[in-house]
Amino acid sequence: DQFVTSGATKWKQDVGLTMLLPHGFDGMGPEHSSARPERFLALASAGNLTICNVSTAAQYFHMLRRQGLSIQGEKTCPLIVFTPKSLLRDKRAASPVAELTSGNFQEVLIVGDPTKARRIILCTGKVRHDLLDHRATLDNPDDFLVVSMEQLYPLPLPQLKELFESMRGKQWYWCQEEPRNMGAWSFALQRFLDQGITLTYAGRPESSSPATGSYRRHSAEQTYLINEAFR
């Protein structure tokens, strides 16, 4: 861990390692759920890591391509990626060929019209698809802007700056699948407070275990957290 997170600081060694860590709340039990993103986010400082949790195939491709190009450049850093297994077979994560052959990695994905929304729902990873599915069933979908943080660190402030200015004073929510004491909540809370944005939490309560071993309970918790984001 020391070499990966502080190799550049301690020994002036740039590490181009890419770590694909299984992470996804699918109701399969604690051992299948968490790659402990909170630990990596706690170790992130001064640009020593790139931490991503992408939601589509095109995003995954362009993220890896960007990392490969950075390794050929003058400076690179380790790339930490949280990779839900269920997205391998989830049609919602599929991308048209055109999105693979053109474009680039988008650190932030926004769905909705900022001029109409009264609430911004921030998230990261595969929960984005559940949020978008629920949003599509609403009579007032334009009230909600779903913002996926495809890159968690470094926080993509340039892409968020315009949103901060135009949506200041609106309702800002952070929705995650992980328990409150895990995932990116604590990291996001502090970083957005630094920008004058107060976040409301929508997710599972604190827990000593990453996830429940009951699929029925998992589904009930998932429904609850999605409803909390839109209530």
PDB file of N, CA, C and O in Angstrom, residues 1-29:
ATOM      1  N   ASP A   1       0.825  -1.207   0.000  1.00  0.00           N
ATOM      2  CA  ASP A   1       0.000   0.000   0.000  1.00  0.00           C
ATOM      3  C   ASP A   1       0.859   1.258   0.000  1.00  0.00           C
ATOM      4  O   ASP A   1       0.546   2.240  -0.662  1.00  0.00           O
ATOM      5  N   GLN A   2       1.958   1.232   0.757  1.00  0.00           N
ATOM      6  CA  GLN A   2       2.815   2.408   0.819  1.00  0.00           C
ATOM      7  C   GLN A   2       3.390   2.740  -0.551  1.00  0.00           C
ATOM      8  O   GLN A   2       3.438   3.910  -0.947  1.00  0.00           O
ATOM      9  N   PHE A   3       3.832   1.718  -1.259  1.00  0.00           N
ATOM     10  CA  PHE A   3       4.448   1.964  -2.560  1.00  0.00           C
ATOM     11  C   PHE A   3       3.423   2.492  -3.552  1.00  0.00           C
ATOM     12  O   PHE A   3       3.708   3.381  -4.357  1.00  0.00           O
ATOM     13  N   VAL A   4       2.203   1.937  -3.507  1.00  0.00           N
ATOM     14  CA  VAL A   4       1.158   2.349  -4.445  1.00  0.00           C
ATOM     15  C   VAL A   4       0.707   3.778  -4.169  1.00  0.00           C
ATOM     16  O   VAL A   4       0.556   4.591  -5.082  1.00  0.00           O
ATOM     17  N   THR A   5       0.476   4.107  -2.889  1.00  0.00           N
ATOM     18  CA  THR A   5      -0.117   5.400  -2.563  1.00  0.00           C
ATOM     19  C   THR A   5       0.897   6.520  -2.342  1.00  0.00           C
ATOM     20  O   THR A   5       0.565   7.689  -2.527  1.00  0.00           O
ATOM     21  N   SER A   6       2.109   6.172  -1.924  1.00  0.00           N
ATOM     22  CA  SER A   6       3.082   7.226  -1.624  1.00  0.00           C
ATOM     23  C   SER A   6       4.434   7.005  -2.284  1.00  0.00           C
ATOM     24  O   SER A   6       5.427   7.594  -1.871  1.00  0.00           O
ATOM     25  N   GLY A   7       4.470   6.167  -3.308  1.00  0.00           N
ATOM     26  CA  GLY A   7       5.730   5.896  -3.993  1.00  0.00           C
ATOM     27  C   GLY A   7       6.352   7.149  -4.586  1.00  0.00           C
ATOM     28  O   GLY A   7       7.565   7.358  -4.510  1.00  0.00           O
ATOM     29  N   ALA A   8       5.501   8.011  -5.187  1.00  0.00           N
ATOM     30  CA  ALA A   8       6.029   9.233  -5.805  1.00  0.00           C
ATOM     31  C   ALA A   8       6.561  10.194  -4.751  1.00  0.00           C
ATOM     32  O   ALA A   8       7.591  10.842  -4.947  1.00  0.00           O
ATOM     33  N   THR A   9       5.863  10.279  -3.611  1.00  0.00           N
ATOM     34  CA  THR A   9       6.269  11.210  -2.558  1.00  0.00           C
ATOM     35  C   THR A   9       7.526  10.743  -1.840  1.00  0.00           C
ATOM     36  O   THR A   9       8.447  11.532  -1.582  1.00  0.00           O
ATOM     37  N   LYS A  10       7.576   9.445  -1.518  1.00  0.00           N
ATOM     38  CA  LYS A  10       8.696   8.926  -0.721  1.00  0.00           C
ATOM     39  C   LYS A  10       9.934   8.615  -1.535  1.00  0.00           C
ATOM     40  O   LYS A  10      11.060   8.894  -1.114  1.00  0.00           O
ATOM     41  N   TRP A  11       9.716   7.998  -2.709  1.00  0.00           N
ATOM     42  CA  TRP A  11      10.868   7.493  -3.469  1.00  0.00           C
ATOM     43  C   TRP A  11      10.954   8.035  -4.896  1.00  0.00           C
ATOM     44  O   TRP A  11      11.758   7.578  -5.687  1.00  0.00           O
ATOM     45  N   LYS A  12      10.088   9.008  -5.216  1.00  0.00           N
ATOM     46  CA  LYS A  12      10.091   9.616  -6.555  1.00  0.00           C
ATOM     47  C   LYS A  12       9.885   8.577  -7.653  1.00  0.00           C
ATOM     48  O   LYS A  12      10.440   8.679  -8.749  1.00  0.00           O
ATOM     49  N   GLN A  13       9.071   7.570  -7.337  1.00  0.00           N
ATOM     50  CA  GLN A  13       8.773   6.513  -8.293  1.00  0.00           C
ATOM     51  C   GLN A  13       7.331   6.639  -8.772  1.00  0.00           C
ATOM     52  O   GLN A  13       6.387   6.490  -7.987  1.00  0.00           O
ATOM     53  N   ASP A  14       7.139   6.926 -10.054  1.00  0.00           N
ATOM     54  CA  ASP A  14       5.795   6.976 -10.618  1.00  0.00           C
ATOM     55  C   ASP A  14       5.333   5.555 -10.929  1.00  0.00           C
ATOM     56  O   ASP A  14       6.026   4.791 -11.603  1.00  0.00           O
ATOM     57  N   VAL A  15       4.153   5.204 -10.432  1.00  0.00           N
ATOM     58  CA  VAL A  15       3.624   3.851 -10.585  1.00  0.00           C
ATOM     59  C   VAL A  15       2.400   3.902 -11.501  1.00  0.00           C
ATOM     60  O   VAL A  15       1.424   4.575 -11.202  1.00  0.00           O
ATOM     61  N   GLY A  16       2.449   3.187 -12.619  1.00  0.00           N
ATOM     62  CA  GLY A  16       1.347   3.194 -13.565  1.00  0.00           C
ATOM     63  C   GLY A  16       0.376   2.043 -13.367  1.00  0.00           C
ATOM     64  O   GLY A  16      -0.362   1.680 -14.284  1.00  0.00           O
ATOM     65  N   LEU A  17       0.370   1.463 -12.177  1.00  0.00           N
ATOM     66  CA  LEU A  17      -0.481   0.313 -11.879  1.00  0.00           C
ATOM     67  C   LEU A  17      -1.961   0.647 -12.034  1.00  0.00           C
ATOM     68  O   LEU A  17      -2.408   1.717 -11.628  1.00  0.00           O
ATOM     69  N   THR A  18      -2.721  -0.282 -12.620  1.00  0.00           N
ATOM     70  CA  THR A  18      -4.179  -0.176 -12.669  1.00  0.00           C
ATOM     71  C   THR A  18      -4.762  -1.332 -11.862  1.00  0.00           C
ATOM     72  O   THR A  18      -4.460  -2.498 -12.133  1.00  0.00           O
ATOM     73  N   MET A  19      -5.583  -1.007 -10.859  1.00  0.00           N
ATOM     74  CA  MET A  19      -6.203  -2.019  -9.997  1.00  0.00           C
ATOM     75  C   MET A  19      -7.699  -2.059 -10.269  1.00  0.00           C
ATOM     76  O   MET A  19      -8.402  -1.059 -10.092  1.00  0.00           O
ATOM     77  N   LEU A  20      -8.193  -3.217 -10.728  1.00  0.00           N
ATOM     78  CA  LEU A  20      -9.625  -3.417 -10.947  1.00  0.00           C
ATOM     79  C   LEU A  20     -10.161  -4.218  -9.767  1.00  0.00           C
ATOM     80  O   LEU A  20      -9.885  -5.410  -9.638  1.00  0.00           O
ATOM     81  N   LEU A  21     -10.911  -3.565  -8.898  1.00  0.00           N
ATOM     82  CA  LEU A  21     -11.344  -4.175  -7.645  1.00  0.00           C
ATOM     83  C   LEU A  21     -12.840  -4.477  -7.693  1.00  0.00           C
ATOM     84  O   LEU A  21     -13.657  -3.568  -7.852  1.00  0.00           O
ATOM     85  N   PRO A  22     -13.235  -5.769  -7.551  1.00  0.00           N
ATOM     86  CA  PRO A  22     -14.658  -6.111  -7.539  1.00  0.00           C
ATOM     87  C   PRO A  22     -15.389  -5.362  -6.434  1.00  0.00           C
ATOM     88  O   PRO A  22     -15.000  -5.409  -5.269  1.00  0.00           O
ATOM     89  N   HIS A  23     -16.420  -4.642  -6.827  1.00  0.00           N
ATOM     90  CA  HIS A  23     -17.176  -3.853  -5.855  1.00  0.00           C
ATOM     91  C   HIS A  23     -18.583  -3.628  -6.393  1.00  0.00           C
ATOM     92  O   HIS A  23     -18.760  -3.039  -7.456  1.00  0.00           O
ATOM     93  N   GLY A  24     -19.587  -4.111  -5.681  1.00  0.00           N
ATOM     94  CA  GLY A  24     -20.952  -3.892  -6.129  1.00  0.00           C
ATOM     95  C   GLY A  24     -21.949  -4.548  -5.210  1.00  0.00           C
ATOM     96  O   GLY A  24     -21.777  -5.701  -4.810  1.00  0.00           O
ATOM     97  N   PHE A  25     -22.990  -3.807  -4.867  1.00  0.00           N
ATOM     98  CA  PHE A  25     -24.006  -4.313  -3.940  1.00  0.00           C
ATOM     99  C   PHE A  25     -25.111  -4.984  -4.739  1.00  0.00           C
ATOM    100  O   PHE A  25     -26.007  -4.337  -5.270  1.00  0.00           O
ATOM    101  N   ASP A  26     -25.037  -6.326  -4.808  1.00  0.00           N
ATOM    102  CA  ASP A  26     -25.972  -7.113  -5.609  1.00  0.00           C
ATOM    103  C   ASP A  26     -26.769  -8.104  -4.772  1.00  0.00           C
ATOM    104  O   ASP A  26     -27.434  -8.982  -5.307  1.00  0.00           O
ATOM    105  N   GLY A  27     -26.654  -8.003  -3.450  1.00  0.00           N
ATOM    106  CA  GLY A  27     -27.398  -8.917  -2.589  1.00  0.00           C
ATOM    107  C   GLY A  27     -26.751 -10.270  -2.435  1.00  0.00           C
ATOM    108  O   GLY A  27     -27.411 -11.238  -2.048  1.00  0.00           O
ATOM    109  N   MET A  28     -25.451 -10.362  -2.706  1.00  0.00           N
ATOM    110  CA  MET A  28     -24.757 -11.642  -2.656  1.00  0.00           C
ATOM    111  C   MET A  28     -23.952 -11.847  -1.377  1.00  0.00           C
ATOM    112  O   MET A  28     -23.208 -12.793  -1.249  1.00  0.00           O
ATOM    113  N   GLY A  29     -24.059 -10.932  -0.414  1.00  0.00           N
ATOM    114  CA  GLY A  29     -23.359 -11.101   0.845  1.00  0.00           C
ATOM    115  C   GLY A  29     -22.173 -10.174   0.972  1.00  0.00           C
ATOM    116  O   GLY A  29     -21.690  -9.605  -0.008  1.00  0.00           O
TER     117      GLY A  29
END
